[in-house]
CSV table of C-alpha atoms in Angstrom, one decimal:
chain,number,residue,atom,x,y,z
B,823,GLU,CA,-10.2,-0.6,8.0
B,824,ASP,CA,-8.0,-3.7,8.8
B,825,ASP,CA,-4.5,-2.9,7.7
B,826,ASP,CA,-3.2,-6.2,9.1
B,827,ASP,CA,-5.0,-8.3,6.6
B,828,ASP,CA,-2.7,-9.8,4.0
B,829,ASP,CA,-5.7,-10.8,1.7
B,830,ALA,CA,-5.6,-7.3,0.2
B,831,TYR,CA,-4.7,-5.6,-3.1
B,832,ILE,CA,-3.1,-2.2,-3.9
B,833,VAL,CA,-4.3,-0.3,-7.0
B,834,SER,CA,-2.3,2.5,-8.5
B,835,GLY,CA,-2.5,4.4,-11.8
B,836,PRO,CA,-1.6,7.6,-13.6
B,837,ALA,CA,-3.0,11.0,-12.6
B,838,ASN,CA,-6.0,10.7,-14.9
B,839,VAL,CA,-7.4,7.7,-13.1
B,840,ASP,CA,-10.5,8.3,-11.0
B,841,ALA,CA,-9.0,8.8,-7.5
B,842,ARG,CA,-11.8,6.6,-6.0
B,843,LEU,CA,-10.1,3.6,-7.6
B,844,ILE,CA,-6.7,4.1,-6.1
B,845,GLY,CA,-5.6,2.6,-2.8
B,846,ARG,CA,-5.7,-0.6,-0.6
B,847,TYR,CA,-8.6,-3.0,-1.2
B,848,ARG,CA,-9.4,-5.5,1.6
B,849,ARG,CA,-11.6,-8.5,1.4
B,850,THR,CA,-15.2,-7.8,2.3
B,851,GLY,CA,-17.1,-11.0,1.4
B,852,GLU,CA,-17.8,-13.0,-1.7
B,853,HIS,CA,-19.6,-12.6,-5.1
B,854,LEU,CA,-20.2,-15.6,-7.3
B,855,ASP,CA,-18.1,-17.9,-5.1
B,856,ARG,CA,-15.0,-15.7,-5.3
B,857,PRO,CA,-13.7,-13.1,-2.9
B,858,MET,CA,-14.8,-9.5,-3.3
B,859,TYR,CA,-12.6,-6.5,-2.2
B,860,LYS,CA,-13.4,-2.9,-1.4
B,861,ASN,CA,-11.2,0.2,-0.8
B,862,GLY,CA,-11.8,3.1,1.6
B,863,GLN,CA,-13.6,5.1,-1.1
B,864,GLY,CA,-16.1,2.3,-1.8
B,865,ALA,CA,-14.6,1.1,-5.1
B,866,ILE,CA,-14.7,-2.7,-5.6
B,867,ILE,CA,-12.9,-5.6,-7.2
B,868,TYR,CA,-15.1,-8.6,-8.0
B,869,PHE,CA,-15.5,-11.6,-10.2
B,870,ASP,CA,-18.3,-12.0,-12.8
B,871,GLY,CA,-17.0,-14.1,-15.7
B,872,HIS,CA,-13.6,-12.4,-15.2
B,873,TRP,CA,-12.1,-10.0,-12.7
B,874,LYS,CA,-13.6,-6.5,-12.7
B,875,MET,CA,-13.1,-3.2,-10.9
B,876,ASN,CA,-15.7,-0.4,-10.4
B,877,VAL,CA,-15.7,3.0,-8.6
B,878,LYS,CA,-18.7,2.0,-6.5
B,879,ASP,CA,-20.4,-1.1,-5.3
B,880,ASP,CA,-22.3,-1.7,-8.6
B,881,LYS,CA,-21.7,-5.1,-10.2
B,882,LEU,CA,-23.6,-4.3,-13.4
B,883,HIS,CA,-21.0,-1.8,-14.6
B,884,TRP,CA,-17.2,-1.6,-14.3
B,885,CYS,CA,-14.2,0.5,-15.2
B,886,PHE,CA,-11.3,-1.9,-15.5
B,887,GLU,CA,-11.1,-5.6,-16.1
B,888,LEU,CA,-8.7,-8.5,-16.5
B,889,LYS,CA,-9.9,-11.2,-18.9
B,890,GLY,CA,-8.3,-14.6,-19.4
B,891,GLU,CA,-8.4,-17.9,-17.5
B,892,PRO,CA,-10.6,-17.6,-14.5
B,893,SER,CA,-8.6,-17.5,-11.3
B,894,GLU,CA,-9.5,-17.9,-7.6
B,895,SER,CA,-8.2,-14.4,-6.8
B,896,PRO,CA,-7.4,-11.2,-8.6
B,897,GLN,CA,-4.2,-11.3,-10.7
B,898,SER,CA,-1.4,-8.8,-10.3
B,899,GLY,CA,-0.6,-6.6,-13.3
B,900,ASP,CA,-2.0,-4.0,-15.5
B,901,TRP,CA,-5.8,-4.1,-15.9
B,902,PRO,CA,-7.0,-2.5,-19.1
B,903,ALA,CA,-10.1,-0.2,-19.2
B,904,TRP,CA,-13.4,-1.7,-20.2
B,905,ARG,CA,-14.1,-0.7,-23.7
B,906,PHE,CA,-17.2,1.2,-22.8
B,907,TYR,CA,-15.5,3.2,-20.0
B,908,GLY,CA,-14.9,6.5,-21.8
B,909,LYS,CA,-12.3,7.6,-24.2
B,910,ASP,CA,-10.7,10.3,-22.0
B,911,LYS,CA,-10.0,7.9,-19.2
B,912,SER,CA,-6.7,6.1,-18.4
B,913,ALA,CA,-5.9,3.0,-20.5
B,914,SER,CA,-5.1,0.9,-17.4
B,915,VAL,CA,-4.5,0.6,-13.7
B,916,HIS,CA,-2.0,-1.5,-11.9
B,917,VAL,CA,-3.1,-4.1,-9.4
B,918,ALA,CA,-0.7,-5.8,-7.0
B,919,ALA,CA,-1.2,-8.2,-4.1
B,920,ALA,CA,-0.4,-6.3,-0.9
B,921,VAL,CA,2.1,-9.0,0.1
B,922,GLU,CA,4.1,-8.2,-3.1
B,923,VAL,CA,4.4,-4.4,-2.5
B,924,GLU,CA,4.0,-3.8,1.2
B,925,LEU,CA,7.6,-4.5,2.1
B,926,LEU,CA,8.1,-3.0,5.6
B,927,PHE,CA,5.9,-2.9,8.7
B,928,VAL,CA,6.4,-0.4,11.6
B,929,SER,CA,4.8,-0.8,15.0
B,930,GLY,CA,5.2,0.1,18.6
B,931,VAL,CA,5.0,3.9,18.4
B,932,GLU,CA,2.5,5.9,20.4
B,933,GLY,CA,1.9,9.6,20.9
B,934,PRO,CA,2.6,12.4,18.4
B,935,ALA,CA,4.7,10.2,16.0
B,936,ARG,CA,2.3,7.3,15.8
B,937,ALA,CA,1.7,8.0,12.1
B,938,VAL,CA,4.9,6.1,11.4
B,939,ASN,CA,3.0,2.8,12.3
B,940,GLY,CA,1.8,0.7,9.5
B,941,ARG,CA,2.7,-1.0,6.2
B,942,TYR,CA,5.2,0.7,3.8
B,943,MET,CA,5.5,0.5,0.0
B,944,GLU,CA,8.4,1.7,-2.1
B,945,THR,CA,7.5,5.1,-3.5
B,946,GLY,CA,10.7,6.4,-5.1
B,947,THR,CA,14.3,6.9,-4.3
B,948,HIS,CA,16.3,9.4,-2.2
B,949,ASN,CA,20.1,9.5,-2.1
B,950,ASP,CA,20.4,6.4,-4.4
B,951,ARG,CA,18.4,4.2,-2.0
B,952,PRO,CA,14.7,3.2,-2.0
B,953,LYS,CA,12.3,5.5,-0.2
B,954,TYR,CA,9.2,4.0,1.4
B,955,SER,CA,5.9,5.6,2.5
B,956,ASN,CA,2.8,4.4,4.4
B,957,LYS,CA,-0.8,5.5,3.7
B,958,LYS,CA,-0.6,8.3,6.3
B,959,GLY,CA,2.4,9.9,4.5
B,960,ALA,CA,5.1,8.8,6.9
B,961,THR,CA,8.4,8.2,5.1
B,962,ILE,CA,11.5,5.9,5.6
B,963,PHE,CA,14.5,7.3,3.7
B,964,PHE,CA,18.3,7.3,3.6
B,965,ASP,CA,20.3,10.4,4.4
B,966,GLY,CA,23.8,9.3,5.7
B,967,TYR,CA,21.9,6.5,7.5
B,968,TRP,CA,18.4,5.2,7.6
B,969,LYS,CA,15.7,7.6,9.0
B,970,MET,CA,12.0,7.6,9.5
B,971,ASN,CA,9.6,10.6,9.6
B,972,ASP,CA,5.9,10.8,10.5
B,973,ARG,CA,5.3,12.9,7.3
B,974,SER,CA,6.6,13.2,3.8
B,975,ASP,CA,9.6,15.3,4.7
B,976,VAL,CA,13.2,14.2,4.3
B,977,LEU,CA,14.7,17.2,6.1
B,978,ALA,CA,13.7,16.0,9.5
B,979,TRP,CA,13.2,12.6,11.2
B,980,ARG,CA,11.6,11.0,14.2
B,981,PHE,CA,13.5,7.7,14.4
B,982,SER,CA,16.7,6.4,12.9
B,983,VAL,CA,19.4,3.7,13.0
B,984,LYS,CA,22.7,5.6,13.2
B,985,GLY,CA,25.5,3.9,11.2
B,986,ALA,CA,23.0,1.8,9.1
B,987,ASP,CA,24.1,2.5,5.6
B,988,GLY,CA,23.1,-0.7,3.8
B,989,PRO,CA,21.0,-0.9,0.6
B,990,GLN,CA,17.7,-1.5,2.6
B,991,PRO,CA,16.4,-0.2,5.9
B,992,PRO,CA,17.4,-2.6,8.7
B,993,ALA,CA,14.9,-4.6,10.7
B,994,GLY,CA,14.7,-4.2,14.5
B,995,ASP,CA,14.5,-1.3,16.8
B,996,TRP,CA,14.9,2.3,15.5
B,997,GLU,CA,15.8,4.8,18.2
B,998,ALA,CA,13.7,8.0,18.7
B,999,HIS,CA,15.3,11.3,17.8
B,1000,TRP,CA,16.8,13.0,20.9
B,1001,SER,CA,14.2,15.7,20.8
B,1002,TYR,CA,11.6,13.1,22.0
B,1003,GLY,CA,13.4,12.5,25.3
B,1004,LYS,CA,14.3,9.2,26.8
B,1005,ASP,CA,10.7,8.1,27.4
B,1006,GLN,CA,9.8,7.4,23.7
B,1007,PRO,CA,10.2,3.7,23.0
B,1008,PRO,CA,11.9,2.7,19.7
B,1009,ALA,CA,9.9,2.0,16.6
B,1010,GLN,CA,10.0,-1.6,15.6
B,1011,VAL,CA,10.7,-2.3,11.9
B,1012,ALA,CA,10.0,-5.7,10.3
B,1013,MET,CA,10.7,-6.7,6.7
B,1014,ARG,CA,7.9,-8.7,5.0
B,1015,GLY,CA,8.7,-12.4,5.0
B,1016,GLY,CA,12.0,-11.9,6.6
B,1017,GLU,CA,13.9,-10.5,9.5
B,1018,GLY,CA,12.0,-9.0,12.3
B,1019,GLU,CA,8.5,-10.0,11.0
B,1020,SER,CA,6.2,-10.7,13.9
B,1021,HIS,CA,2.8,-11.4,12.2
């Protein structure tokens, strides 16, 4: 899976949404002269008269749709369920362009803490600051100063920027926790479309 591709979409929804629909969709080709996208579970987003989403690569049926003016790419927002998609299912899922929600990018870490590498989305708050997570469960959070852990645990951290107490995590090098020793290089944090972005 190519996590560096910006032509991608993030689908989220309530707990009663089929889990196969949730996640990051990347472009995999075209269908009817428009891009087609697929996530890691095989669900697809495609165009056929209007934008549609299905739990599998089957363009005769779909689960969610976005009607309206035809557009060249999927539109961000809430996509309602297709009227024949079952009464006990969720009423909608949320679709967002990856560039709108993947706000931080971490790179440069090898070894046991490499799970911190990747793109991060805001997933909540911790100590009155945003908390961010990547698809592997690594977390960036604020606790006195900005910290990063390779799992969803705010009681420990692998990298940090001591003294950084701003409203957002700072771009640049984040030093490894002392327990890693002096050989662990820093994690490099970039903000999407801003400071420290290298791609």
